[in-house]
Backbone as a printed PyTorch tensor [residue, N CA C, xyz], in Angstrom:
tensor([[[-18.8650,  74.2270,  69.9800],
         [-20.1770,  74.6470,  70.2340],
         [-20.2200,  75.0460,  71.7210]],

        [[-20.3150,  76.3270,  72.0130],
         [-20.3170,  76.7260,  73.5140],
         [-21.7920,  76.6930,  74.0140]],

        [[-22.0000,  76.2630,  75.0990],
         [-23.2220,  76.0860,  75.7110],
         [-23.7120,  77.3250,  76.6550]],

        [[-22.6180,  78.2280,  76.8580],
         [-22.8160,  79.2430,  77.7570],
         [-22.6980,  78.8920,  79.3330]],

        [[-22.5810,  77.6090,  79.5750],
         [-22.3790,  77.2390,  81.0040],
         [-20.9880,  77.0710,  81.2820]],

        [[-20.6540,  77.4490,  82.4580],
         [-19.3070,  77.3630,  83.0390],
         [-18.9400,  75.9720,  83.3330]],

        [[-17.8420,  75.4690,  83.0020],
         [-17.5160,  74.0260,  83.4160],
         [-17.4850,  73.9210,  84.9570]],

        [[-17.9080,  72.8430,  85.3660],
         [-17.9210,  72.5650,  86.9410],
         [-16.6390,  72.1370,  87.3680]],

        [[-16.0710,  72.7160,  88.4250],
         [-14.8270,  72.2460,  88.9260],
         [-15.1320,  71.0350,  89.7840]],

        [[-14.2450,  70.1750,  89.9360],
         [-14.3580,  68.9160,  90.6080],
         [-13.3990,  68.8970,  91.8740]],

        [[-13.9010,  68.5170,  93.0350],
         [-13.1100,  68.3280,  94.1370],
         [-12.9880,  66.8510,  94.3890]],

        [[-11.8930,  66.1580,  94.3560],
         [-11.6930,  64.7920,  94.5230],
         [-11.7210,  64.3210,  95.9880]],

        [[-12.4850,  63.4670,  96.4500],
         [-12.4630,  63.0010,  97.8170],
         [-12.6670,  61.4570,  97.7850]],

        [[-12.3560,  60.9110,  98.9260],
         [-12.6640,  59.4190,  99.0160],
         [-14.1190,  59.1670,  99.0730]],

        [[-14.4980,  57.8690,  98.7820],
         [-15.9030,  57.6880,  98.9330],
         [-16.4730,  57.8230, 100.2080]],

        [[-15.7310,  57.6060, 101.1840],
         [-16.2040,  57.7330, 102.6760],
         [-16.4070,  59.2900, 102.9080]],

        [[-15.5220,  60.1440, 102.4260],
         [-15.6520,  61.6060, 102.6270],
         [-16.9810,  62.0540, 101.9180]],

        [[-17.1760,  61.5150, 100.7670],
         [-18.2590,  61.8380,  99.8150],
         [-19.6270,  61.5290, 100.5670]],

        [[-19.6560,  60.3750, 101.2630],
         [-20.8310,  59.9600, 102.0340],
         [-21.0150,  60.9210, 103.1610]],

        [[-19.9440,  61.2740, 103.7540],
         [-20.1600,  62.1660, 105.0060],
         [-20.6890,  63.5780, 104.4930]],

        [[-20.2990,  63.9650, 103.3250],
         [-20.6610,  65.3130, 102.6590],
         [-22.1930,  65.0790, 102.3620]],

        [[-22.6130,  63.9660, 101.8420],
         [-23.9980,  63.7510, 101.5950],
         [-24.8410,  63.9480, 102.7700]],

        [[-24.3420,  63.4020, 103.9260],
         [-25.0860,  63.3120, 105.1420],
         [-25.0550,  64.8000, 105.6690]],

        [[-23.8950,  65.5120, 105.5850],
         [-23.8750,  66.9160, 106.0440],
         [-24.7270,  67.8450, 105.3200]],

        [[-24.9170,  67.5430, 104.0190],
         [-25.9230,  68.3010, 103.2210],
         [-27.3240,  68.0160, 103.6290]],

        [[-27.7280,  66.8760, 103.9780],
         [-29.0580,  66.6650, 104.6400],
         [-29.2270,  67.3880, 105.8470]],

        [[-28.1620,  67.3460, 106.6910],
         [-28.3260,  68.0640, 107.9330],
         [-28.4390,  69.5670, 107.7660]],

        [[-27.5870,  70.1110, 106.8420],
         [-27.6550,  71.5500, 106.5880],
         [-29.0000,  71.9400, 106.0900]],

        [[-29.6230,  71.1820, 105.1660],
         [-30.9230,  71.4380, 104.6180],
         [-31.9940,  71.4850, 105.7580]],

        [[-31.9490,  70.5630, 106.7850],
         [-32.9870,  70.5510, 107.8980],
         [-32.6010,  71.5920, 108.8400]],

        [[-31.3320,  72.0300, 108.9780],
         [-30.9900,  73.1470, 109.9150],
         [-31.3910,  74.4860, 109.4480]],

        [[-31.1070,  74.7620, 108.2090],
         [-31.3850,  76.1120, 107.6500],
         [-32.6920,  76.2580, 106.9750]],

        [[-33.3620,  75.1220, 106.7760],
         [-34.7150,  75.0110, 106.1000],
         [-34.8200,  75.5640, 104.7040]],

        [[-33.7290,  75.3930, 103.8880],
         [-33.7530,  75.5740, 102.4700],
         [-32.8830,  74.6410, 101.7430]],

        [[-33.0840,  74.4470, 100.4310],
         [-32.2830,  73.6080,  99.6730],
         [-30.7110,  74.0950,  99.6800]],

        [[-29.8550,  73.1670,  99.7630],
         [-28.3980,  73.3760,  99.6620],
         [-27.8490,  72.4730,  98.6610]],

        [[-27.2960,  72.9640,  97.6610],
         [-26.7440,  72.1250,  96.5520],
         [-25.4940,  71.5510,  97.0480]],

        [[-25.0600,  70.5030,  96.3180],
         [-23.7200,  69.9650,  96.6070],
         [-22.5880,  71.0020,  96.4070]],

        [[-22.7660,  71.8070,  95.3850],
         [-21.7480,  72.8460,  95.1300],
         [-21.7110,  73.9420,  96.2630]],

        [[-22.9760,  74.2410,  96.7960],
         [-22.9750,  75.2830,  97.8810],
         [-22.2410,  74.7050,  99.0240]],

        [[-22.5720,  73.4700,  99.4930],
         [-21.9680,  72.7950, 100.5620],
         [-20.3890,  72.7110, 100.3120]],

        [[-20.0160,  72.2160,  99.1570],
         [-18.5300,  72.0680,  98.9890],
         [-17.8040,  73.3230,  98.9910]],

        [[-18.4830,  74.4420,  98.4880],
         [-17.8710,  75.8190,  98.5040],
         [-17.6260,  76.1880,  99.9850]],

        [[-18.7690,  76.1130, 100.7350],
         [-18.6040,  76.5400, 102.1690],
         [-17.6760,  75.6720, 102.9170]],

        [[-17.5950,  74.3660, 102.8100],
         [-16.7090,  73.5870, 103.4780],
         [-15.2320,  73.9500, 103.1220]],

        [[-14.9640,  74.1420, 101.8460],
         [-13.5850,  74.4530, 101.4880],
         [-13.0940,  75.8830, 101.9340]],

        [[-14.0720,  76.8350, 101.9270],
         [-13.7070,  78.1770, 102.4390],
         [-13.4740,  78.1590, 103.9850]],

        [[-14.2230,  77.2590, 104.6790],
         [-14.0300,  77.1590, 106.1330],
         [-12.6240,  76.5970, 106.3960]],

        [[-12.3840,  75.4800, 105.6210],
         [-10.9990,  74.7020, 105.7970],
         [ -9.9230,  75.7280, 105.5400]],

        [[-10.0830,  76.5910, 104.4610],
         [ -9.0810,  77.5080, 104.1460],
         [ -8.8040,  78.5280, 105.2500]],

        [[ -9.8920,  78.8140, 106.0030],
         [ -9.6590,  79.6970, 107.1120],
         [ -9.1060,  78.9870, 108.3350]],

        [[ -8.9430,  77.6910, 108.3470],
         [ -8.4580,  76.7990, 109.4830],
         [ -7.3490,  75.9190, 109.0240]],

        [[ -6.3280,  76.4110, 108.2700],
         [ -5.3200,  75.5540, 107.7490],
         [ -4.6030,  74.8520, 108.7280]],

        [[ -4.5190,  75.4490, 110.0020],
         [ -3.7820,  74.6960, 111.0140],
         [ -4.3850,  73.4070, 111.3510]],

        [[ -5.8620,  73.3950, 111.3460],
         [ -6.4070,  72.1190, 111.6150],
         [ -6.2740,  71.1370, 110.4450]],

        [[ -6.3200,  71.7380, 109.2550],
         [ -6.0390,  70.8960, 108.0860],
         [ -4.7150,  70.2750, 108.1140]],

        [[ -3.6800,  70.9560, 108.3860],
         [ -2.3130,  70.4760, 108.4780],
         [ -2.2670,  69.4530, 109.5860]],

        [[ -2.8270,  69.7320, 110.7510],
         [ -2.7410,  68.7100, 111.8630],
         [ -3.4850,  67.4430, 111.3960]],

        [[ -4.6010,  67.4700, 110.7210],
         [ -5.1510,  66.2560, 110.2330],
         [ -4.3500,  65.5110, 109.2540]],

        [[ -3.6680,  66.1910, 108.3940],
         [ -2.8020,  65.6670, 107.4030],
         [ -1.5640,  64.8390, 108.0040]],

        [[ -1.0690,  65.5510, 109.1050],
         [  0.1490,  65.0160, 109.7190],
         [ -0.1200,  64.1650, 110.8630]],

        [[ -1.4670,  63.8680, 111.2040],
         [ -1.8210,  62.9280, 112.2240],
         [ -1.7700,  63.5570, 113.5940]],

        [[ -1.7720,  64.8870, 113.6020],
         [ -1.6250,  65.4640, 114.9740],
         [ -2.9790,  66.1930, 115.3350]],

        [[ -4.0290,  65.3490, 115.2340],
         [ -5.3350,  65.8120, 115.4510],
         [ -5.5930,  66.0020, 116.9370]],

        [[ -6.5160,  66.8690, 117.3950],
         [ -6.7220,  67.1100, 118.6700],
         [ -7.5960,  66.1160, 119.3150]]])
């Protein structure tokens, strides 16, 4: 039985990162003065990270600035 809704993709993060994302969402809402869904925020964060892979690699290898 199809509901017509697309399945939601999941991004797995640690509980600590999830808490930081929740705080970032609150900050984003107060900054841009409109509702920001968790999906909107996650999409934006991942897109920015994909444009800064050098920083992502540095974080993963412990070579942060």
